[in-house]
Coordinates of C-alpha atoms in Angstrom, one line a residue:
Chain A
E1 CA 0.0 0.0 0.0
V2 CA 1.3 3.4 -1.0
Q3 CA 1.6 5.8 2.0
L4 CA 3.0 9.3 2.3
V5 CA 3.5 11.0 5.7
E6 CA 4.5 14.6 5.8
S7 CA 6.0 16.2 8.9
G8 CA 7.9 19.3 10.0
G9 CA 5.2 21.9 9.8
A10 CA 5.3 24.5 12.5
L11 CA 4.7 28.1 13.5
I12 CA 7.7 30.2 12.4
Q13 CA 8.6 33.9 12.1
P14 CA 9.0 35.6 8.7
G15 CA 12.5 35.2 7.4
G16 CA 13.0 31.9 9.1
S17 CA 13.7 28.4 7.7
L18 CA 11.9 25.1 7.9
R19 CA 12.4 21.7 6.4
L20 CA 9.5 19.5 5.6
S21 CA 9.8 15.8 5.3
C22 CA 7.7 13.3 3.4
A23 CA 8.3 9.7 4.4
A24 CA 7.2 7.2 1.7
S25 CA 6.3 3.6 1.9
G26 CA 5.0 1.0 -0.6
F27 CA 7.2 2.3 -3.4
I28 CA 10.7 3.6 -4.0
V29 CA 11.0 7.4 -4.0
R30 CA 14.1 7.5 -6.3
N31 CA 12.2 5.7 -9.1
N32 CA 9.2 8.2 -9.0
Y33 CA 8.3 11.8 -9.6
M34 CA 7.7 13.5 -6.2
T35 CA 5.7 16.7 -6.0
W36 CA 5.0 19.3 -3.3
V37 CA 1.7 21.2 -3.5
R38 CA 0.4 23.8 -1.0
Q39 CA -2.9 25.3 -0.1
A40 CA -3.2 28.5 1.8
P41 CA -6.1 28.7 4.3
G42 CA -9.4 29.0 2.4
K43 CA -7.6 29.1 -0.9
G44 CA -7.0 26.8 -3.9
L45 CA -4.2 24.4 -4.6
E46 CA -0.8 25.7 -5.7
W47 CA 1.9 23.6 -7.4
V48 CA 5.2 24.2 -5.6
S49 CA 7.9 21.9 -6.8
V50 CA 8.8 18.5 -8.3
I51 CA 11.8 16.2 -8.3
Y52 CA 12.1 13.8 -11.2
S53 CA 13.2 10.3 -10.9
G54 CA 16.3 11.4 -12.9
G55 CA 17.0 14.0 -10.3
G56 CA 15.9 17.1 -12.1
T57 CA 14.2 19.7 -9.9
Y58 CA 11.7 22.4 -10.8
Y59 CA 10.0 25.2 -8.9
A60 CA 7.1 27.6 -9.0
D61 CA 8.2 31.2 -9.5
S62 CA 6.8 32.1 -6.1
V63 CA 9.3 29.9 -4.3
K64 CA 12.2 29.7 -6.7
G65 CA 15.5 30.6 -5.0
R66 CA 14.0 30.1 -1.6
F67 CA 12.8 26.5 -1.5
T68 CA 14.8 23.4 -2.4
I69 CA 13.4 19.9 -3.0
S70 CA 15.6 16.9 -2.4
R71 CA 15.4 13.2 -1.6
D72 CA 17.2 10.7 0.6
N73 CA 17.2 7.4 -1.1
S74 CA 18.4 5.5 2.0
N75 CA 15.4 6.7 4.0
N76 CA 13.0 6.8 1.1
T77 CA 12.1 10.3 2.0
V78 CA 11.6 13.6 0.1
Y79 CA 12.3 17.0 1.7
L80 CA 11.3 20.6 1.1
Q81 CA 13.8 23.0 2.5
M82 CA 12.1 26.4 2.9
N83 CA 14.2 29.5 3.5
S84 CA 13.4 33.2 3.8
L85 CA 9.8 32.3 4.7
R86 CA 7.1 34.9 4.1
V87 CA 3.7 35.3 5.5
E88 CA 2.2 34.3 2.2
D89 CA 4.0 30.9 2.5
T90 CA 1.4 30.0 5.2
A91 CA -0.3 26.9 3.9
V92 CA -0.9 23.2 4.3
Y93 CA 1.9 21.5 2.3
Y94 CA 1.1 18.2 0.6
C95 CA 3.5 15.7 -0.7
A96 CA 2.4 13.5 -3.6
R97 CA 3.8 10.8 -5.9
G98 CA 3.5 11.8 -9.5
Y99 CA 3.2 10.0 -12.8
S100 CA 4.3 11.2 -16.2
S101 CA 2.0 11.2 -19.2
G102 CA 4.9 12.2 -21.4
L103 CA 3.5 15.7 -21.5
E104 CA 3.0 16.5 -17.8
V105 CA 3.8 15.1 -14.4
Y106 CA 0.7 14.8 -12.4
P107 CA 0.2 14.0 -8.7
Q108 CA -1.5 10.7 -8.1
D109 CA -1.1 9.6 -4.5
W110 CA -1.2 12.3 -1.8
G111 CA -0.2 12.6 1.9
Q112 CA -2.4 14.1 4.5
G113 CA -0.5 17.4 4.6
T114 CA 1.4 19.4 7.2
L115 CA 0.6 23.0 8.2
V116 CA 3.2 25.7 8.0
T117 CA 2.3 29.0 9.6
V118 CA 4.5 32.1 9.0
S119 CA 3.7 34.8 11.5
Chain B
S1 CA 2.7 32.6 -16.3
Y2 CA 0.0 30.2 -17.6
D3 CA -3.5 30.3 -16.3
L4 CA -6.3 27.8 -16.1
T5 CA -9.7 29.4 -15.5
Q6 CA -12.6 27.7 -13.8
P7 CA -16.0 29.0 -12.6
P8 CA -16.0 29.7 -8.9
S9 CA -19.1 27.6 -8.3
V10 CA -21.5 25.2 -9.9
S11 CA -24.8 24.0 -8.3
V12 CA -27.0 21.1 -9.3
S13 CA -29.8 19.0 -7.8
P14 CA -29.1 15.3 -7.0
G15 CA -29.4 13.2 -10.1
Q16 CA -28.7 16.0 -12.4
T17 CA -25.6 16.4 -14.6
A18 CA -22.9 18.7 -13.3
R19 CA -20.4 20.2 -15.8
I20 CA -17.3 22.0 -14.6
T21 CA -15.2 23.8 -17.2
C22 CA -11.5 24.7 -17.3
S23 CA -10.2 27.0 -20.0
G24 CA -6.6 27.6 -21.0
D25 CA -4.7 28.4 -24.2
I26 CA -2.3 25.5 -23.7
L27 CA -5.0 22.8 -23.4
P28 CA -5.0 21.9 -27.1
K29 CA -1.3 20.8 -26.6
K30 CA -1.5 19.3 -23.1
Y31 CA -3.6 16.9 -21.1
A32 CA -6.1 18.0 -18.5
Y33 CA -6.5 16.4 -15.1
W34 CA -9.2 16.8 -12.4
Y35 CA -8.9 16.6 -8.7
Q36 CA -11.7 16.4 -6.1
Q37 CA -11.1 17.8 -2.6
K38 CA -13.6 17.4 0.2
S39 CA -13.5 19.6 3.2
G40 CA -10.5 18.9 5.4
Q41 CA -9.1 16.2 3.1
A42 CA -6.3 15.8 0.7
P43 CA -7.2 16.0 -3.0
V44 CA -8.1 12.9 -5.0
L45 CA -7.4 12.4 -8.7
V46 CA -10.7 11.7 -10.5
I47 CA -9.7 12.2 -14.2
Y48 CA -6.3 11.9 -15.8
E49 CA -5.1 12.5 -19.4
D50 CA -8.3 14.2 -20.4
N51 CA -10.7 11.4 -20.0
K52 CA -9.3 8.4 -18.1
R53 CA -10.7 7.3 -14.7
P54 CA -8.4 6.0 -12.0
S55 CA -9.3 2.8 -10.4
G56 CA -12.1 3.3 -7.8
I57 CA -13.5 6.4 -9.3
P58 CA -17.3 6.0 -10.2
E59 CA -18.3 5.8 -13.8
R60 CA -20.4 8.9 -13.4
F61 CA -17.2 10.9 -13.6
S62 CA -16.0 11.6 -17.1
G63 CA -13.7 14.2 -18.8
S64 CA -13.2 15.8 -22.2
N65 CA -10.8 18.2 -23.7
S66 CA -11.5 20.1 -26.9
G67 CA -9.9 23.2 -28.2
T68 CA -9.0 25.5 -25.3
M69 CA -11.6 24.0 -22.9
A70 CA -11.6 20.9 -20.7
T71 CA -14.7 19.7 -19.0
L72 CA -15.4 17.5 -16.1
T73 CA -18.9 15.9 -16.2
I74 CA -20.6 14.2 -13.3
S75 CA -23.6 12.4 -14.7
G76 CA -26.2 11.9 -12.0
A77 CA -24.4 13.9 -9.4
Q78 CA -24.8 12.7 -5.8
V79 CA -24.7 14.5 -2.5
E80 CA -21.4 12.9 -1.7
D81 CA -19.9 14.5 -4.8
E82 CA -20.0 17.9 -3.2
G83 CA -16.6 19.5 -2.8
D84 CA -14.0 21.5 -4.6
Y85 CA -12.8 20.5 -8.0
Y86 CA -9.5 21.6 -9.5
C87 CA -8.2 21.2 -13.1
Y88 CA -4.5 20.8 -13.6
S89 CA -2.1 20.8 -16.5
A90 CA 1.4 21.8 -17.5
D91 CA 2.6 25.3 -17.6
G92 CA 3.3 26.5 -21.1
S93 CA 6.8 27.4 -20.2
A94 CA 9.8 25.2 -20.9
N95 CA 10.6 24.8 -17.2
N96 CA 8.6 21.6 -16.5
R97 CA 6.2 23.4 -14.2
E98 CA 2.6 22.5 -13.6
V99 CA -0.4 24.6 -12.6
F100 CA -3.8 24.2 -11.0
G101 CA -6.9 26.1 -11.9
G102 CA -8.5 28.3 -9.3
G103 CA -11.0 25.6 -8.3
T104 CA -14.8 25.2 -8.5
K105 CA -17.1 24.6 -5.6
L106 CA -19.7 22.0 -6.5
T107 CA -22.9 22.1 -4.5
V108 CA -25.4 19.2 -4.8
L109 CA -28.7 19.9 -3.1

């Protein structure tokens, strides 16, 4: 059974840093596309970042230069390092396993999310 | 940046057909995907690659993509289908980024 468990969310001051973790089970992270998606309180979904099975990483303009996605193959875990946090980064952050259609990478299996509050 | 535009809300009575649209200039070149999100829960993929249904998704959910508009159709909507629906596709840039539509709140009552 595929399972994704996010952790690391917290209340943090603007300008601070935080690292989110996404522990995966039921599949091998390094062989998959892993995505982070966030949702601000009462708002819609926002794509944040993806790491490809080949190691390529991509970011939304809103976080580029501040956030870094990475993975630890030995722990089968994906991370999102968030620096220079802003009030507008406040959101529930979801980790998801993605699939590629050849044209896009789309999230298929989602975790339950972890809340980051910047205040 | 690339935008996917959805109506903020759609309302139908139980048993009626609900249609949620998603417009975007890139849709003729890219697949559309649809996610359902119920209150307090993580999103669930209900349609992928324009019109395919993942395992476990009821047959009343279907999708289409024609020209610059993708449509999610729920035939015979049920009360349990209430929630927010988001379309999703690739950004038109070369940077392998993706984008969600703004979301549509479906009310079935």
